[in-house]
Amino acid sequence: MQKEHCKDEDALLFRKFAKQRTIKNGNRGGAQGHYAVTPSGELLAASSSANYKVLVEMMKQGLEKWETLPREKRLLPKSPDPKAANNWRKKENLYPDDGLVLRVIARDQKRERWPDSNLDYAWFRKDEARTLFADKPKKGAKHDVPRELVERLARFHLLDNVHALNYTFFPKEAIEKARLTSTVVQINGELVSLRFEGETRASLVSPKKIGYEPKLLGRATFNLKEQKFVSFELLAVGLRWGLGNCNQRHNPTPALMGIVFTLAGDSQAERIPPAFLSRYGW
Amino acid sequence: MKQILVMMAAVLLLGQSVLAADEFQEKELTLTNYAKWRDHVLPRNWELSYRRLPWRTSFWGAVIEAQAKDKPILFWAMNGHPLANT
């Protein structure tokens, strides 16, 4: 939204105060960082440090300046329009209320430096979630999860973002293996207990050599009456190799990385769209 | 670098990180070491402490609220989303 051509109201307001920021030391790049601002877009204070002491000082400075500003400088001349956000929050509107929303955590086997884990979300529409196990479940029934869904996991979620957001996702042709099998281990009333087992391999050689080859294991419980998962765990562990794009990986040597998918909550913070949602084809 | 900043705003913030030592050494995923690997990857409580704050995930939503309450905004902008993949 900070692209210069963007005329969305929130982007215009952001650019107004971002331009006022001057940081000599510790800038994390671009406009990243913390800002204390007024609703009218006046910059009160700013920092770009991960040091909490710097942030606390910045907040104190911001509050002091806030106290000196008259109301007409602090606030917009008229109330901002809540409906304006409909123009740019299109991804959020795709949230699958009746589907499956998973929190995705990635971490290296060996913790080298902070931050050493990252978080993303994986979304499944209701009909997609239901294809994770047999249409007519009975104990012992095995079911191959549609390759399309497993490929989606391998391309956009089984990624090395341990240290930072990785802009390198895997193209379809990079997926060499994408298999996930579910087995019904028990049916207790409306509850179907499942096990997952599988593997994926994604390998990209050009423009850069990067890949990940994990084994997959997991378990879940589906409520047939409510038509939703009430528990879910899927664990991927395997070698990752190569570097990424902006992901702060400095050592390309193959090393073990784990990624865990678990049920997300439904708070605002848990409804953030997956990083590569726009590639889902929804 | 792609320039897609996703922004968020809030009225509070705290941040502190600590490097945690971990001697985890299992090599391959099996049913036997499944729980150990899972517990290794899942975040500790202290790693999620920043998420306990009532962050607003949309800058515009925070502007509307701050305008109505006549309050300043603490705004956190990152490549990616500060509450998710960043």
mmCIF file of C-alpha atoms in Angstrom:
data_model
loop_
_atom_site.group_PDB
_atom_site.id
_atom_site.type_symbol
_atom_site.label_atom_id
_atom_site.label_comp_id
_atom_site.label_asym_id
_atom_site.label_seq_id
_atom_site.Cartn_x
_atom_site.Cartn_y
_atom_site.Cartn_z
ATOM 1 C CA MET A 1 0.000 0.000 0.000
ATOM 2 C CA GLN A 2 2.994 2.327 0.126
ATOM 3 C CA LYS A 3 3.499 2.159 -3.616
ATOM 4 C CA GLU A 4 3.709 5.671 -4.964
ATOM 5 C CA HIS A 5 0.843 5.220 -7.387
ATOM 6 C CA CYS A 6 -1.506 3.971 -4.693
ATOM 7 C CA LYS A 7 -4.194 6.522 -3.862
ATOM 8 C CA ASP A 8 -6.021 4.571 -1.175
ATOM 9 C CA GLU A 9 -6.811 6.811 1.766
ATOM 10 C CA ASP A 10 -4.762 4.813 4.248
ATOM 11 C CA ALA A 11 -1.764 4.848 1.873
ATOM 12 C CA LEU A 12 -1.976 8.616 1.457
ATOM 13 C CA LEU A 13 -2.099 9.088 5.214
ATOM 14 C CA PHE A 14 0.846 6.735 5.700
ATOM 15 C CA ARG A 15 2.993 8.520 3.150
ATOM 16 C CA LYS A 16 2.205 11.829 4.821
ATOM 17 C CA PHE A 17 3.889 10.839 8.083
ATOM 18 C CA ALA A 18 6.440 8.391 6.692
ATOM 19 C CA LYS A 19 8.004 11.229 4.704
ATOM 20 C CA GLN A 20 8.508 13.173 7.917
ATOM 21 C CA ARG A 21 10.569 10.422 9.516
ATOM 22 C CA THR A 22 14.341 10.858 9.729
ATOM 23 C CA ILE A 23 16.352 8.014 11.228
ATOM 24 C CA LYS A 24 20.114 8.174 11.106
ATOM 25 C CA ASN A 25 20.989 4.898 12.804
ATOM 26 C CA GLY A 26 19.489 1.442 12.883
ATOM 27 C CA ASN A 27 17.068 1.816 10.006
ATOM 28 C CA ARG A 28 15.722 -1.634 9.115
ATOM 29 C CA GLY A 29 15.107 -0.540 5.558
ATOM 30 C CA GLY A 30 12.386 1.208 3.629
ATOM 31 C CA ALA A 31 9.596 2.535 5.766
ATOM 32 C CA GLN A 32 9.711 -0.348 8.242
ATOM 33 C CA GLY A 33 9.560 0.514 11.906
ATOM 34 C CA HIS A 34 7.390 2.106 14.562
ATOM 35 C CA TYR A 35 5.562 5.388 14.373
ATOM 36 C CA ALA A 36 3.590 7.424 16.879
ATOM 37 C CA VAL A 37 1.103 9.421 14.825
ATOM 38 C CA THR A 38 -2.082 11.409 15.128
ATOM 39 C CA PRO A 39 -5.275 10.358 13.360
ATOM 40 C CA SER A 40 -4.701 13.349 11.069
ATOM 41 C CA GLY A 41 -1.351 11.897 9.964
ATOM 42 C CA GLU A 42 0.997 14.141 11.918
ATOM 43 C CA LEU A 43 4.189 12.368 12.922
ATOM 44 C CA LEU A 44 4.767 12.528 16.678
ATOM 45 C CA ALA A 45 7.850 10.287 16.881
ATOM 46 C CA ALA A 46 9.366 7.290 15.089
ATOM 47 C CA SER A 47 11.949 4.565 15.487
ATOM 48 C CA SER A 48 13.270 1.683 13.451
ATOM 49 C CA SER A 49 14.957 -0.342 16.149
ATOM 50 C CA ALA A 50 14.104 -3.767 17.532
ATOM 51 C CA ASN A 51 15.360 -2.597 20.932
ATOM 52 C CA TYR A 52 12.376 -2.202 23.243
ATOM 53 C CA LYS A 53 14.089 0.581 25.187
ATOM 54 C CA VAL A 54 14.287 2.663 22.022
ATOM 55 C CA LEU A 55 10.636 1.979 21.385
ATOM 56 C CA VAL A 56 9.565 2.986 24.892
ATOM 57 C CA GLU A 57 11.480 6.242 24.573
ATOM 58 C CA MET A 58 9.880 6.885 21.208
ATOM 59 C CA MET A 59 6.420 6.365 22.704
ATOM 60 C CA LYS A 60 7.168 8.791 25.541
ATOM 61 C CA GLN A 61 8.314 11.417 23.057
ATOM 62 C CA GLY A 62 5.222 10.843 20.973
ATOM 63 C CA LEU A 63 2.883 11.284 23.915
ATOM 64 C CA GLU A 64 4.658 14.472 24.972
ATOM 65 C CA LYS A 65 4.244 15.962 21.530
ATOM 66 C CA TRP A 66 0.634 14.803 21.381
ATOM 67 C CA GLU A 67 -0.112 16.876 24.475
ATOM 68 C CA THR A 68 1.177 20.014 22.782
ATOM 69 C CA LEU A 69 -0.999 19.746 19.687
ATOM 70 C CA PRO A 70 -4.378 21.465 19.463
ATOM 71 C CA ARG A 71 -7.342 19.264 18.642
ATOM 72 C CA GLU A 72 -7.627 20.597 15.098
ATOM 73 C CA LYS A 73 -4.075 19.451 14.380
ATOM 74 C CA ARG A 74 -4.528 16.053 16.009
ATOM 75 C CA LEU A 75 -7.680 14.995 14.202
ATOM 76 C CA LEU A 76 -8.876 14.776 10.627
ATOM 77 C CA PRO A 77 -11.303 17.540 9.641
ATOM 78 C CA LYS A 78 -14.027 14.930 9.134
ATOM 79 C CA SER A 79 -14.492 11.372 10.320
ATOM 80 C CA PRO A 80 -12.752 8.771 8.124
ATOM 81 C CA ASP A 81 -15.053 6.559 6.092
ATOM 82 C CA PRO A 82 -15.141 2.934 7.350
ATOM 83 C CA LYS A 83 -16.402 1.754 3.963
ATOM 84 C CA ALA A 84 -13.289 3.079 2.236
ATOM 85 C CA ALA A 85 -11.394 -0.003 3.434
ATOM 86 C CA ASN A 86 -13.606 -2.222 1.278
ATOM 87 C CA ASN A 87 -11.622 -0.969 -1.692
ATOM 88 C CA TRP A 88 -8.328 -2.393 -0.512
ATOM 89 C CA ARG A 89 -9.066 -5.149 2.004
ATOM 90 C CA LYS A 90 -10.079 -7.705 -0.606
ATOM 91 C CA LYS A 91 -7.860 -10.521 0.703
ATOM 92 C CA GLU A 92 -9.367 -10.267 4.171
ATOM 93 C CA ASN A 93 -12.800 -10.744 2.647
ATOM 94 C CA LEU A 94 -11.736 -14.201 1.439
ATOM 95 C CA TYR A 95 -11.399 -15.491 5.021
ATOM 96 C CA PRO A 96 -12.982 -18.979 5.017
ATOM 97 C CA ASP A 97 -15.387 -18.666 7.954
ATOM 98 C CA ASP A 98 -16.726 -22.185 7.523
ATOM 99 C CA GLY A 99 -13.474 -23.707 6.252
ATOM 100 C CA LEU A 100 -10.153 -24.553 7.863
ATOM 101 C CA VAL A 101 -7.676 -21.932 9.058
ATOM 102 C CA LEU A 102 -4.262 -23.125 10.188
ATOM 103 C CA ARG A 103 -1.434 -21.363 11.916
ATOM 104 C CA VAL A 104 1.905 -22.273 10.316
ATOM 105 C CA ILE A 105 5.111 -22.091 12.361
ATOM 106 C CA ALA A 106 8.567 -22.736 10.910
ATOM 107 C CA ARG A 107 11.765 -23.288 12.880
ATOM 108 C CA ASP A 108 15.251 -24.653 12.277
ATOM 109 C CA GLN A 109 16.461 -27.715 14.123
ATOM 110 C CA LYS A 110 19.368 -25.678 15.381
ATOM 111 C CA ARG A 111 18.532 -22.294 16.777
ATOM 112 C CA GLU A 112 21.218 -19.957 15.557
ATOM 113 C CA ARG A 113 20.002 -16.411 15.982
ATOM 114 C CA TRP A 114 16.855 -14.505 16.795
ATOM 115 C CA PRO A 115 14.340 -14.415 15.253
ATOM 116 C CA ASP A 116 14.485 -18.159 14.766
ATOM 117 C CA SER A 117 10.871 -18.900 13.896
ATOM 118 C CA ASN A 118 8.151 -17.351 11.811
ATOM 119 C CA LEU A 119 4.428 -17.554 11.507
ATOM 120 C CA ASP A 120 2.008 -17.595 8.611
ATOM 121 C CA TYR A 121 -1.510 -18.842 8.004
ATOM 122 C CA ALA A 122 -2.909 -21.449 5.602
ATOM 123 C CA TRP A 123 -6.513 -21.224 4.477
ATOM 124 C CA PHE A 124 -8.818 -23.929 3.134
ATOM 125 C CA ARG A 125 -12.328 -23.382 1.926
ATOM 126 C CA LYS A 126 -14.990 -25.676 3.357
ATOM 127 C CA ASP A 127 -15.073 -27.934 0.297
ATOM 128 C CA GLU A 128 -11.266 -28.137 0.236
ATOM 129 C CA ALA A 129 -11.058 -29.007 3.936
ATOM 130 C CA ARG A 130 -13.530 -31.829 3.448
ATOM 131 C CA THR A 131 -11.266 -33.438 0.835
ATOM 132 C CA LEU A 132 -8.627 -34.087 3.490
ATOM 133 C CA PHE A 133 -10.234 -37.449 4.287
ATOM 134 C CA ALA A 134 -12.496 -40.098 2.777
ATOM 135 C CA ASP A 135 -15.880 -39.053 1.488
ATOM 136 C CA LYS A 136 -17.550 -41.875 3.421
ATOM 137 C CA PRO A 137 -15.289 -42.365 6.401
ATOM 138 C CA LYS A 138 -15.001 -45.713 8.093
ATOM 139 C CA LYS A 139 -12.297 -47.083 10.338
ATOM 140 C CA GLY A 140 -9.167 -47.909 8.394
ATOM 141 C CA ALA A 141 -10.180 -45.976 5.280
ATOM 142 C CA LYS A 142 -7.188 -44.473 3.519
ATOM 143 C CA HIS A 143 -7.533 -41.418 1.332
ATOM 144 C CA ASP A 144 -5.121 -39.510 -0.851
ATOM 145 C CA VAL A 145 -5.511 -35.796 -0.312
ATOM 146 C CA PRO A 146 -5.926 -34.136 -3.732
ATOM 147 C CA ARG A 147 -2.509 -33.373 -5.162
ATOM 148 C CA GLU A 148 -3.617 -29.830 -5.908
ATOM 149 C CA LEU A 149 -3.965 -29.127 -2.179
ATOM 150 C CA VAL A 150 -0.700 -30.810 -1.253
ATOM 151 C CA GLU A 151 1.070 -28.869 -3.986
ATOM 152 C CA ARG A 152 -0.379 -25.685 -2.555
ATOM 153 C CA LEU A 153 1.143 -26.532 0.787
ATOM 154 C CA ALA A 154 4.495 -27.342 -0.824
ATOM 155 C CA ARG A 155 4.555 -24.207 -2.970
ATOM 156 C CA PHE A 156 3.345 -21.564 -0.541
ATOM 157 C CA HIS A 157 3.643 -22.920 2.992
ATOM 158 C CA LEU A 158 6.525 -25.371 3.174
ATOM 159 C CA LEU A 159 8.981 -22.514 2.797
ATOM 160 C CA ASP A 160 12.053 -21.266 4.583
ATOM 161 C CA ASN A 161 10.850 -18.124 6.314
ATOM 162 C CA VAL A 162 12.484 -18.975 9.635
ATOM 163 C CA HIS A 163 14.411 -15.724 9.906
ATOM 164 C CA ALA A 164 12.242 -13.486 7.740
ATOM 165 C CA LEU A 165 9.542 -13.386 5.086
ATOM 166 C CA ASN A 166 10.688 -15.311 2.025
ATOM 167 C CA TYR A 167 9.484 -13.907 -1.282
ATOM 168 C CA THR A 168 10.661 -17.078 -3.040
ATOM 169 C CA PHE A 169 7.762 -19.474 -3.306
ATOM 170 C CA PHE A 170 7.998 -22.622 -5.435
ATOM 171 C CA PRO A 171 6.542 -22.634 -8.952
ATOM 172 C CA LYS A 172 4.419 -25.624 -9.898
ATOM 173 C CA GLU A 173 7.229 -27.211 -11.909
ATOM 174 C CA ALA A 174 9.488 -27.191 -8.842
ATOM 175 C CA ILE A 175 7.271 -29.675 -7.002
ATOM 176 C CA GLU A 176 8.786 -33.131 -7.457
ATOM 177 C CA LYS A 177 6.795 -34.910 -4.768
ATOM 178 C CA ALA A 178 3.486 -33.955 -3.180
ATOM 179 C CA ARG A 179 1.719 -36.753 -1.347
ATOM 180 C CA LEU A 180 -0.429 -36.709 1.753
ATOM 181 C CA THR A 181 -2.513 -39.686 2.857
ATOM 182 C CA SER A 182 -5.105 -39.628 5.600
ATOM 183 C CA THR A 183 -6.287 -42.693 7.470
ATOM 184 C CA VAL A 184 -9.405 -42.929 9.600
ATOM 185 C CA VAL A 185 -8.205 -44.390 12.887
ATOM 186 C CA GLN A 186 -11.450 -44.129 14.829
ATOM 187 C CA ILE A 187 -15.045 -42.933 14.579
ATOM 188 C CA ASN A 188 -16.707 -42.006 17.823
ATOM 189 C CA GLY A 189 -20.205 -40.669 17.237
ATOM 190 C CA GLU A 190 -19.795 -37.557 15.133
ATOM 191 C CA LEU A 191 -16.042 -37.410 15.649
ATOM 192 C CA VAL A 192 -13.701 -38.846 13.033
ATOM 193 C CA SER A 193 -10.090 -39.268 14.167
ATOM 194 C CA LEU A 194 -7.482 -39.109 11.428
ATOM 195 C CA ARG A 195 -3.792 -39.710 10.906
ATOM 196 C CA PHE A 196 -1.760 -38.057 8.182
ATOM 197 C CA GLU A 197 1.388 -39.341 6.491
ATOM 198 C CA GLY A 198 3.158 -38.065 3.433
ATOM 199 C CA GLU A 199 6.088 -36.298 1.854
ATOM 200 C CA THR A 200 6.898 -33.432 -0.446
ATOM 201 C CA ARG A 201 9.954 -32.294 -2.330
ATOM 202 C CA ALA A 202 10.340 -28.878 -3.887
ATOM 203 C CA SER A 203 13.526 -28.081 -5.754
ATOM 204 C CA LEU A 204 14.308 -24.948 -7.679
ATOM 205 C CA VAL A 205 17.583 -24.604 -9.567
ATOM 206 C CA SER A 206 17.079 -21.382 -11.445
ATOM 207 C CA PRO A 207 17.357 -18.492 -10.800
ATOM 208 C CA LYS A 208 18.709 -19.866 -7.556
ATOM 209 C CA LYS A 209 19.183 -23.266 -5.987
ATOM 210 C CA ILE A 210 16.702 -23.696 -3.176
ATOM 211 C CA GLY A 211 14.566 -26.513 -1.898
ATOM 212 C CA TYR A 212 12.847 -28.372 0.916
ATOM 213 C CA GLU A 213 12.152 -32.084 1.275
ATOM 214 C CA PRO A 214 10.123 -32.922 4.368
ATOM 215 C CA LYS A 215 8.305 -35.967 5.660
ATOM 216 C CA LEU A 216 4.781 -35.208 6.853
ATOM 217 C CA LEU A 217 3.001 -36.672 9.843
ATOM 218 C CA GLY A 218 -0.079 -35.461 11.660
ATOM 219 C CA ARG A 219 -3.435 -36.081 13.269
ATOM 220 C CA ALA A 220 -6.789 -34.400 13.323
ATOM 221 C CA THR A 221 -10.376 -34.755 14.445
ATOM 222 C CA PHE A 222 -13.340 -33.812 12.274
ATOM 223 C CA ASN A 223 -16.848 -33.230 13.602
ATOM 224 C CA LEU A 224 -19.269 -34.619 11.031
ATOM 225 C CA LYS A 225 -22.273 -32.831 12.501
ATOM 226 C CA GLU A 226 -20.623 -29.414 12.559
ATOM 227 C CA GLN A 227 -18.660 -30.179 9.387
ATOM 228 C CA LYS A 228 -15.431 -28.762 10.732
ATOM 229 C CA PHE A 229 -12.094 -29.797 12.187
ATOM 230 C CA VAL A 230 -12.007 -29.549 15.961
ATOM 231 C CA SER A 231 -8.339 -30.479 16.237
ATOM 232 C CA PHE A 232 -5.521 -30.442 13.720
ATOM 233 C CA GLU A 233 -1.777 -31.003 13.654
ATOM 234 C CA LEU A 234 0.416 -31.519 10.646
ATOM 235 C CA LEU A 235 4.167 -31.618 11.080
ATOM 236 C CA ALA A 236 6.755 -31.350 8.301
ATOM 237 C CA VAL A 237 10.415 -32.114 8.987
ATOM 238 C CA GLY A 238 13.190 -32.381 6.459
ATOM 239 C CA LEU A 239 16.207 -30.807 4.850
ATOM 240 C CA ARG A 240 16.009 -27.315 3.433
ATOM 241 C CA TRP A 241 18.785 -25.935 1.272
ATOM 242 C CA GLY A 242 19.752 -22.747 -0.502
ATOM 243 C CA LEU A 243 18.965 -19.147 0.196
ATOM 244 C CA GLY A 244 15.779 -17.205 -0.395
ATOM 245 C CA ASN A 245 14.720 -13.719 -1.301
ATOM 246 C CA CYS A 246 14.880 -11.340 1.657
ATOM 247 C CA ASN A 247 14.590 -14.214 4.127
ATOM 248 C CA GLN A 248 17.866 -13.438 5.914
ATOM 249 C CA ARG A 249 19.187 -16.955 5.327
ATOM 250 C CA HIS A 250 22.943 -16.611 5.013
ATOM 251 C CA ASN A 251 24.015 -20.256 4.930
ATOM 252 C CA PRO A 252 22.788 -22.355 1.970
ATOM 253 C CA THR A 253 24.096 -25.654 3.415
ATOM 254 C CA PRO A 254 21.343 -28.277 3.801
ATOM 255 C CA ALA A 255 19.949 -28.377 7.322
ATOM 256 C CA LEU A 256 16.853 -29.681 9.057
ATOM 257 C CA MET A 257 13.820 -27.426 9.349
ATOM 258 C CA GLY A 258 10.434 -28.152 10.906
ATOM 259 C CA ILE A 259 7.059 -26.632 10.097
ATOM 260 C CA VAL A 260 3.924 -27.191 12.179
ATOM 261 C CA PHE A 261 0.326 -26.537 11.110
ATOM 262 C CA THR A 262 -2.200 -26.176 13.931
ATOM 263 C CA LEU A 263 -5.721 -24.801 14.238
ATOM 264 C CA ALA A 264 -5.799 -21.009 14.398
ATOM 265 C CA GLY A 265 -8.117 -19.043 16.636
ATOM 266 C CA ASP A 266 -10.558 -16.498 15.286
ATOM 267 C CA SER A 267 -9.244 -13.288 16.821
ATOM 268 C CA GLN A 268 -8.337 -10.386 14.535
ATOM 269 C CA ALA A 269 -4.692 -11.364 14.707
ATOM 270 C CA GLU A 270 -5.496 -14.933 13.636
ATOM 271 C CA ARG A 271 -7.415 -13.811 10.568
ATOM 272 C CA ILE A 272 -4.442 -12.365 8.721
ATOM 273 C CA PRO A 273 -4.345 -13.685 5.152
ATOM 274 C CA PRO A 274 -1.620 -16.148 4.120
ATOM 275 C CA ALA A 275 1.404 -14.415 2.621
ATOM 276 C CA PHE A 276 0.779 -16.013 -0.770
ATOM 277 C CA LEU A 277 -3.020 -16.033 -0.737
ATOM 278 C CA SER A 278 -3.054 -14.171 -4.027
ATOM 279 C CA ARG A 279 -1.403 -17.259 -5.588
ATOM 280 C CA TYR A 280 -4.073 -19.675 -4.344
ATOM 281 C CA GLY A 281 -6.215 -19.067 -7.409
ATOM 282 C CA TRP A 282 -9.266 -18.205 -5.302
ATOM 283 C CA MET B 1 12.962 -6.100 -2.761
ATOM 284 C CA LYS B 2 9.294 -6.215 -3.411
ATOM 285 C CA GLN B 3 7.656 -3.312 -1.777
ATOM 286 C CA ILE B 4 4.513 -4.572 -0.227
ATOM 287 C CA LEU B 5 4.163 -3.177 3.215
ATOM 288 C CA VAL B 6 1.308 -4.389 5.263
ATOM 289 C CA MET B 7 0.614 -2.168 8.152
ATOM 290 C CA MET B 8 -0.918 -2.418 11.526
ATOM 291 C CA ALA B 9 -1.612 -0.094 14.360
ATOM 292 C CA ALA B 10 -2.210 -0.365 18.049
ATOM 293 C CA VAL B 11 -2.418 1.546 21.238
ATOM 294 C CA LEU B 12 0.187 -0.492 23.102
ATOM 295 C CA LEU B 13 3.356 -2.371 22.419
ATOM 296 C CA LEU B 14 5.998 -4.283 24.187
ATOM 297 C CA GLY B 15 8.840 -6.195 22.750
ATOM 298 C CA GLN B 16 11.569 -8.277 24.186
ATOM 299 C CA SER B 17 13.416 -11.220 22.850
ATOM 300 C CA VAL B 18 15.737 -13.688 24.375
ATOM 301 C CA LEU B 19 17.903 -16.223 22.647
ATOM 302 C CA ALA B 20 16.949 -19.607 23.998
ATOM 303 C CA ALA B 21 19.438 -22.397 24.049
ATOM 304 C CA ASP B 22 18.188 -25.656 22.636
ATOM 305 C CA GLU B 23 20.035 -28.918 22.351
ATOM 306 C CA PHE B 24 17.473 -30.632 20.166
ATOM 307 C CA GLN B 25 19.275 -33.121 17.946
ATOM 308 C CA GLU B 26 16.760 -35.557 16.377
ATOM 309 C CA LYS B 27 17.505 -36.122 12.686
ATOM 310 C CA GLU B 28 14.398 -37.461 10.982
ATOM 311 C CA LEU B 29 10.669 -37.335 11.559
ATOM 312 C CA THR B 30 9.173 -40.581 12.857
ATOM 313 C CA LEU B 31 6.197 -41.477 15.021
ATOM 314 C CA THR B 32 8.651 -41.866 17.870
ATOM 315 C CA ASN B 33 10.090 -38.370 17.742
ATOM 316 C CA TYR B 34 6.933 -36.661 16.432
ATOM 317 C CA ALA B 35 6.016 -35.020 19.740
ATOM 318 C CA LYS B 36 9.559 -33.892 20.363
ATOM 319 C CA TRP B 37 9.819 -32.230 16.970
ATOM 320 C CA ARG B 38 6.382 -30.644 17.312
ATOM 321 C CA ASP B 39 7.215 -29.215 20.705
ATOM 322 C CA HIS B 40 10.534 -27.970 19.391
ATOM 323 C CA VAL B 41 8.900 -26.016 16.560
ATOM 324 C CA LEU B 42 5.867 -24.640 18.381
ATOM 325 C CA PRO B 43 6.487 -21.247 19.995
ATOM 326 C CA ARG B 44 7.033 -20.800 23.699
ATOM 327 C CA ASN B 45 4.653 -18.554 25.613
ATOM 328 C CA TRP B 46 7.186 -15.756 25.814
ATOM 329 C CA GLU B 47 7.558 -15.803 22.033
ATOM 330 C CA LEU B 48 3.877 -15.036 21.676
ATOM 331 C CA SER B 49 3.690 -12.354 24.354
ATOM 332 C CA TYR B 50 3.446 -9.531 21.808
ATOM 333 C CA ARG B 51 0.264 -11.113 20.465
ATOM 334 C CA ARG B 52 -1.545 -10.653 23.767
ATOM 335 C CA LEU B 53 -1.797 -6.940 23.095
ATOM 336 C CA PRO B 54 -5.014 -5.755 21.454
ATOM 337 C CA TRP B 55 -3.425 -4.915 18.132
ATOM 338 C CA ARG B 56 -5.660 -3.646 15.393
ATOM 339 C CA THR B 57 -4.657 -5.451 12.244
ATOM 340 C CA SER B 58 -5.729 -2.661 9.919
ATOM 341 C CA PHE B 59 -4.246 0.837 9.934
ATOM 342 C CA TRP B 60 -7.462 2.387 8.675
ATOM 343 C CA GLY B 61 -9.463 0.731 11.425
ATOM 344 C CA ALA B 62 -7.093 2.229 13.990
ATOM 345 C CA VAL B 63 -7.402 5.680 12.398
ATOM 346 C CA ILE B 64 -11.191 5.516 12.669
ATOM 347 C CA GLU B 65 -11.025 4.430 16.294
ATOM 348 C CA ALA B 66 -8.345 6.953 17.263
ATOM 349 C CA GLN B 67 -10.260 9.780 15.587
ATOM 350 C CA ALA B 68 -13.382 8.891 17.567
ATOM 351 C CA LYS B 69 -11.484 8.591 20.866
ATOM 352 C CA ASP B 70 -9.075 11.477 20.248
ATOM 353 C CA LYS B 71 -6.051 9.257 20.879
ATOM 354 C CA PRO B 72 -2.655 8.832 19.234
ATOM 355 C CA ILE B 73 -1.762 5.711 17.271
ATOM 356 C CA LEU B 74 1.248 3.468 17.657
ATOM 357 C CA PHE B 75 1.829 2.158 14.164
ATOM 358 C CA TRP B 76 4.090 -0.799 13.305
ATOM 359 C CA ALA B 77 4.982 -1.350 9.664
ATOM 360 C CA MET B 78 7.023 -4.222 8.223
ATOM 361 C CA ASN B 79 7.556 -6.027 4.967
ATOM 362 C CA GLY B 80 4.914 -8.671 5.448
ATOM 363 C CA HIS B 81 2.610 -8.361 8.442
ATOM 364 C CA PRO B 82 4.054 -7.808 11.932
ATOM 365 C CA LEU B 83 1.522 -10.255 13.352
ATOM 366 C CA ALA B 84 2.275 -12.954 10.805
ATOM 367 C CA ASN B 85 4.819 -13.582 8.100
ATOM 368 C CA THR B 86 7.425 -10.822 8.308
#
